[in-house]
Amino acid sequence: MSDQGTLSAEERAIVEAAAARARGALHSGSPLRDVLSVLTAAVEALGKHRVVASILVLDREGLLRNGASPNLPADYLDAIDRLKPDPRVGTCAAAAATGEVVETPSFLEDARWSELRHLPMALGFAGAWSMPIKREGRVLGTFGTYFRERRRPTAAERAAMGVLAPVAAEAIAGAW
């Protein structure tokens, strides 16, 4: 992915095609997980499969549940299932609690990961970031990306997520 503030033509085509596929799946009545998986696949394709994307959805009890994380193992998803939004925990729980983007360039250096860092590091991840998925100001979930190297998201990754997160919000809101 380019490190520019805008997406390249190729990246924009991938993002727009994924958004259109996800909206089509949503309007045809596909299950929420299938719709959200289209969006996570686009993020992974843009990252040349050096990243893994995950969408967590707030349930009716206000806990984070797996919405779509096709390339994270079941035991990892079980370990993070039902996380409570908390600005002091991880990236997704913090993003859900604050309604703001949360970056973790290095799991080793971020106190929010003190209790959980062993989980992503065991999978070869070094850092992550998460964008809240919002609709009408309400947080519905989070769109997270795990990195295999220590770093922050690029401007292009932020731009792509800016296009894909509203599609995720539409899908989640429709499922409630």
mmCIF file of C-alpha atoms in Angstrom:
data_model
loop_
_atom_site.group_PDB
_atom_site.id
_atom_site.type_symbol
_atom_site.label_atom_id
_atom_site.label_comp_id
_atom_site.label_asym_id
_atom_site.label_seq_id
_atom_site.Cartn_x
_atom_site.Cartn_y
_atom_site.Cartn_z
ATOM 1 C CA MET A 1 0.000 0.000 0.000
ATOM 2 C CA SER A 2 1.288 3.460 -0.729
ATOM 3 C CA ASP A 3 2.165 5.781 2.108
ATOM 4 C CA GLN A 4 0.336 8.696 0.482
ATOM 5 C CA GLY A 5 -2.649 10.520 1.911
ATOM 6 C CA THR A 6 -4.727 9.116 -0.906
ATOM 7 C CA LEU A 7 -5.106 5.663 -2.315
ATOM 8 C CA SER A 8 -3.441 4.672 -5.562
ATOM 9 C CA ALA A 9 -5.762 3.839 -8.434
ATOM 10 C CA GLU A 10 -5.223 0.116 -7.796
ATOM 11 C CA GLU A 11 -5.882 0.471 -4.056
ATOM 12 C CA ARG A 12 -8.975 2.601 -4.645
ATOM 13 C CA ALA A 13 -10.299 -0.038 -7.070
ATOM 14 C CA ILE A 14 -9.814 -2.787 -4.449
ATOM 15 C CA VAL A 15 -11.531 -0.732 -1.739
ATOM 16 C CA GLU A 16 -14.436 0.385 -3.905
ATOM 17 C CA ALA A 17 -14.990 -3.128 -5.275
ATOM 18 C CA ALA A 18 -15.021 -4.547 -1.735
ATOM 19 C CA ALA A 19 -17.462 -1.870 -0.559
ATOM 20 C CA ALA A 20 -19.753 -2.625 -3.503
ATOM 21 C CA ARG A 21 -19.530 -6.422 -2.937
ATOM 22 C CA ALA A 22 -20.268 -6.008 0.759
ATOM 23 C CA ARG A 23 -23.253 -3.739 0.084
ATOM 24 C CA GLY A 24 -24.525 -6.205 -2.510
ATOM 25 C CA ALA A 25 -24.199 -9.079 -0.045
ATOM 26 C CA LEU A 26 -25.931 -7.010 2.625
ATOM 27 C CA HIS A 27 -28.855 -6.131 0.385
ATOM 28 C CA SER A 28 -29.217 -9.731 -0.809
ATOM 29 C CA GLY A 29 -29.638 -10.893 2.781
ATOM 30 C CA SER A 30 -26.246 -12.537 3.323
ATOM 31 C CA PRO A 31 -25.284 -13.247 6.934
ATOM 32 C CA LEU A 32 -23.493 -10.407 8.727
ATOM 33 C CA ARG A 33 -20.259 -12.417 9.051
ATOM 34 C CA ASP A 34 -20.137 -12.909 5.264
ATOM 35 C CA VAL A 35 -20.661 -9.196 4.601
ATOM 36 C CA LEU A 36 -17.984 -8.179 7.099
ATOM 37 C CA SER A 37 -15.565 -10.830 5.787
ATOM 38 C CA VAL A 38 -15.576 -9.097 2.397
ATOM 39 C CA LEU A 39 -14.298 -5.963 4.146
ATOM 40 C CA THR A 40 -11.592 -7.728 6.159
ATOM 41 C CA ALA A 41 -10.394 -9.504 3.000
ATOM 42 C CA ALA A 42 -9.957 -6.147 1.249
ATOM 43 C CA VAL A 43 -7.805 -4.783 4.082
ATOM 44 C CA GLU A 44 -5.646 -7.906 4.003
ATOM 45 C CA ALA A 45 -5.278 -7.709 0.216
ATOM 46 C CA LEU A 46 -4.210 -4.078 0.450
ATOM 47 C CA GLY A 47 -1.620 -5.035 3.066
ATOM 48 C CA LYS A 48 -0.249 -7.718 0.734
ATOM 49 C CA HIS A 49 -1.256 -10.283 3.363
ATOM 50 C CA ARG A 50 1.308 -8.909 5.836
ATOM 51 C CA VAL A 51 -1.636 -7.752 7.962
ATOM 52 C CA VAL A 52 -4.647 -9.505 9.433
ATOM 53 C CA ALA A 53 -7.946 -7.676 9.779
ATOM 54 C CA SER A 54 -10.689 -8.219 12.314
ATOM 55 C CA ILE A 55 -14.105 -6.710 12.922
ATOM 56 C CA LEU A 56 -15.521 -6.908 16.419
ATOM 57 C CA VAL A 57 -19.160 -6.036 17.023
ATOM 58 C CA LEU A 58 -20.691 -4.728 20.232
ATOM 59 C CA ASP A 59 -23.480 -7.049 21.317
ATOM 60 C CA ARG A 60 -26.651 -5.993 23.123
ATOM 61 C CA GLU A 61 -24.840 -6.373 26.459
ATOM 62 C CA GLY A 62 -22.136 -3.943 25.307
ATOM 63 C CA LEU A 63 -19.420 -6.600 24.917
ATOM 64 C CA LEU A 64 -17.167 -7.068 21.908
ATOM 65 C CA ARG A 65 -17.871 -10.212 19.893
ATOM 66 C CA ASN A 66 -16.278 -11.553 16.739
ATOM 67 C CA GLY A 67 -18.015 -10.142 13.678
ATOM 68 C CA ALA A 68 -15.491 -11.335 11.100
ATOM 69 C CA SER A 69 -11.902 -12.410 11.648
ATOM 70 C CA PRO A 70 -11.392 -15.177 9.117
ATOM 71 C CA ASN A 71 -7.608 -15.277 9.472
ATOM 72 C CA LEU A 72 -7.350 -15.299 13.249
ATOM 73 C CA PRO A 73 -7.351 -18.697 14.958
ATOM 74 C CA ALA A 74 -10.350 -19.807 17.002
ATOM 75 C CA ASP A 75 -8.386 -19.961 20.266
ATOM 76 C CA TYR A 76 -7.333 -16.314 19.849
ATOM 77 C CA LEU A 77 -10.921 -15.284 19.126
ATOM 78 C CA ASP A 78 -12.126 -17.266 22.159
ATOM 79 C CA ALA A 79 -9.584 -15.457 24.353
ATOM 80 C CA ILE A 80 -10.778 -11.997 23.295
ATOM 81 C CA ASP A 81 -14.475 -12.841 23.046
ATOM 82 C CA ARG A 82 -16.729 -10.721 25.237
ATOM 83 C CA LEU A 83 -14.142 -8.033 25.947
ATOM 84 C CA LYS A 84 -15.661 -5.042 27.648
ATOM 85 C CA PRO A 85 -14.884 -1.678 26.012
ATOM 86 C CA ASP A 86 -12.156 -0.131 28.154
ATOM 87 C CA PRO A 87 -9.744 2.680 27.249
ATOM 88 C CA ARG A 88 -7.004 0.854 29.184
ATOM 89 C CA VAL A 89 -7.208 -2.459 27.285
ATOM 90 C CA GLY A 90 -5.770 -3.299 23.865
ATOM 91 C CA THR A 91 -6.693 -1.408 20.728
ATOM 92 C CA CYS A 92 -10.199 -2.640 19.904
ATOM 93 C CA ALA A 93 -11.525 -2.395 23.464
ATOM 94 C CA ALA A 94 -9.958 1.060 23.774
ATOM 95 C CA ALA A 95 -11.365 2.226 20.414
ATOM 96 C CA ALA A 96 -14.824 0.949 21.359
ATOM 97 C CA ALA A 97 -14.642 2.754 24.707
ATOM 98 C CA THR A 98 -13.321 6.075 23.405
ATOM 99 C CA GLY A 99 -14.897 6.200 19.952
ATOM 100 C CA GLU A 100 -11.463 7.208 18.621
ATOM 101 C CA VAL A 101 -8.774 5.516 16.542
ATOM 102 C CA VAL A 102 -6.279 3.703 18.762
ATOM 103 C CA GLU A 103 -2.785 2.769 17.597
ATOM 104 C CA THR A 104 -0.381 0.294 19.135
ATOM 105 C CA PRO A 105 2.863 0.489 17.148
ATOM 106 C CA SER A 106 4.439 -2.087 19.503
ATOM 107 C CA PHE A 107 2.692 -4.512 21.825
ATOM 108 C CA LEU A 108 5.846 -4.642 23.946
ATOM 109 C CA GLU A 109 5.768 -0.915 24.629
ATOM 110 C CA ASP A 110 2.048 -0.334 25.239
ATOM 111 C CA ALA A 111 0.653 -0.739 28.754
ATOM 112 C CA ARG A 112 -2.848 -1.357 27.346
ATOM 113 C CA TRP A 113 -1.565 -4.738 26.191
ATOM 114 C CA SER A 114 0.137 -5.768 29.456
ATOM 115 C CA GLU A 115 -2.387 -8.560 30.165
ATOM 116 C CA LEU A 116 -3.017 -9.608 26.553
ATOM 117 C CA ARG A 117 0.217 -9.029 24.572
ATOM 118 C CA HIS A 118 1.140 -12.707 24.673
ATOM 119 C CA LEU A 119 -1.900 -13.511 22.500
ATOM 120 C CA PRO A 120 -1.042 -11.537 19.325
ATOM 121 C CA MET A 121 2.702 -11.944 19.798
ATOM 122 C CA ALA A 122 2.302 -15.743 19.799
ATOM 123 C CA LEU A 123 0.822 -15.328 16.305
ATOM 124 C CA GLY A 124 3.781 -13.265 15.081
ATOM 125 C CA PHE A 125 2.124 -9.847 15.381
ATOM 126 C CA ALA A 126 4.087 -6.854 16.643
ATOM 127 C CA GLY A 127 1.470 -4.077 16.631
ATOM 128 C CA ALA A 128 -2.056 -3.108 15.684
ATOM 129 C CA TRP A 129 -4.519 -0.308 15.224
ATOM 130 C CA SER A 130 -8.263 -0.068 15.496
ATOM 131 C CA MET A 131 -10.897 2.287 14.150
ATOM 132 C CA PRO A 132 -14.285 2.474 15.819
ATOM 133 C CA ILE A 133 -17.207 1.592 13.589
ATOM 134 C CA LYS A 134 -19.821 4.270 14.191
ATOM 135 C CA ARG A 135 -23.256 5.182 12.968
ATOM 136 C CA GLU A 136 -24.953 8.403 13.994
ATOM 137 C CA GLY A 137 -22.281 8.925 16.651
ATOM 138 C CA ARG A 138 -22.852 5.517 18.264
ATOM 139 C CA VAL A 139 -20.037 2.958 18.375
ATOM 140 C CA LEU A 140 -21.230 -0.348 16.897
ATOM 141 C CA GLY A 141 -17.898 -2.162 16.873
ATOM 142 C CA THR A 142 -14.290 -1.869 15.792
ATOM 143 C CA PHE A 143 -12.262 -2.545 12.667
ATOM 144 C CA GLY A 144 -8.797 -3.689 13.696
ATOM 145 C CA THR A 145 -5.641 -4.520 11.804
ATOM 146 C CA TYR A 146 -2.700 -6.492 13.199
ATOM 147 C CA PHE A 147 0.806 -5.836 11.836
ATOM 148 C CA ARG A 148 3.684 -8.275 11.590
ATOM 149 C CA GLU A 149 6.142 -5.436 12.191
ATOM 150 C CA ARG A 150 6.266 -2.535 14.630
ATOM 151 C CA ARG A 151 4.617 0.430 12.945
ATOM 152 C CA ARG A 152 1.682 2.789 12.738
ATOM 153 C CA PRO A 153 -0.999 2.626 10.044
ATOM 154 C CA THR A 154 -0.140 4.442 6.853
ATOM 155 C CA ALA A 155 -2.211 7.325 5.539
ATOM 156 C CA ALA A 156 -3.408 5.026 2.753
ATOM 157 C CA GLU A 157 -4.523 2.382 5.278
ATOM 158 C CA ARG A 158 -6.437 5.074 7.143
ATOM 159 C CA ALA A 159 -8.028 6.235 3.877
ATOM 160 C CA ALA A 160 -9.089 2.679 2.995
ATOM 161 C CA MET A 161 -10.579 2.134 6.431
ATOM 162 C CA GLY A 162 -12.411 5.443 6.086
ATOM 163 C CA VAL A 163 -14.242 3.965 3.090
ATOM 164 C CA LEU A 164 -14.801 0.477 4.520
ATOM 165 C CA ALA A 165 -15.835 1.277 8.117
ATOM 166 C CA PRO A 166 -19.080 3.031 7.077
ATOM 167 C CA VAL A 167 -20.045 -0.060 5.065
ATOM 168 C CA ALA A 168 -19.412 -2.167 8.176
ATOM 169 C CA ALA A 169 -21.583 0.260 10.176
ATOM 170 C CA GLU A 170 -24.397 -0.094 7.649
ATOM 171 C CA ALA A 171 -24.199 -3.888 7.877
ATOM 172 C CA ILE A 172 -24.049 -4.003 11.673
ATOM 173 C CA ALA A 173 -26.875 -1.499 12.092
ATOM 174 C CA GLY A 174 -28.990 -3.536 9.683
ATOM 175 C CA ALA A 175 -28.363 -6.709 11.677
ATOM 176 C CA TRP A 176 -29.583 -5.163 14.945
#
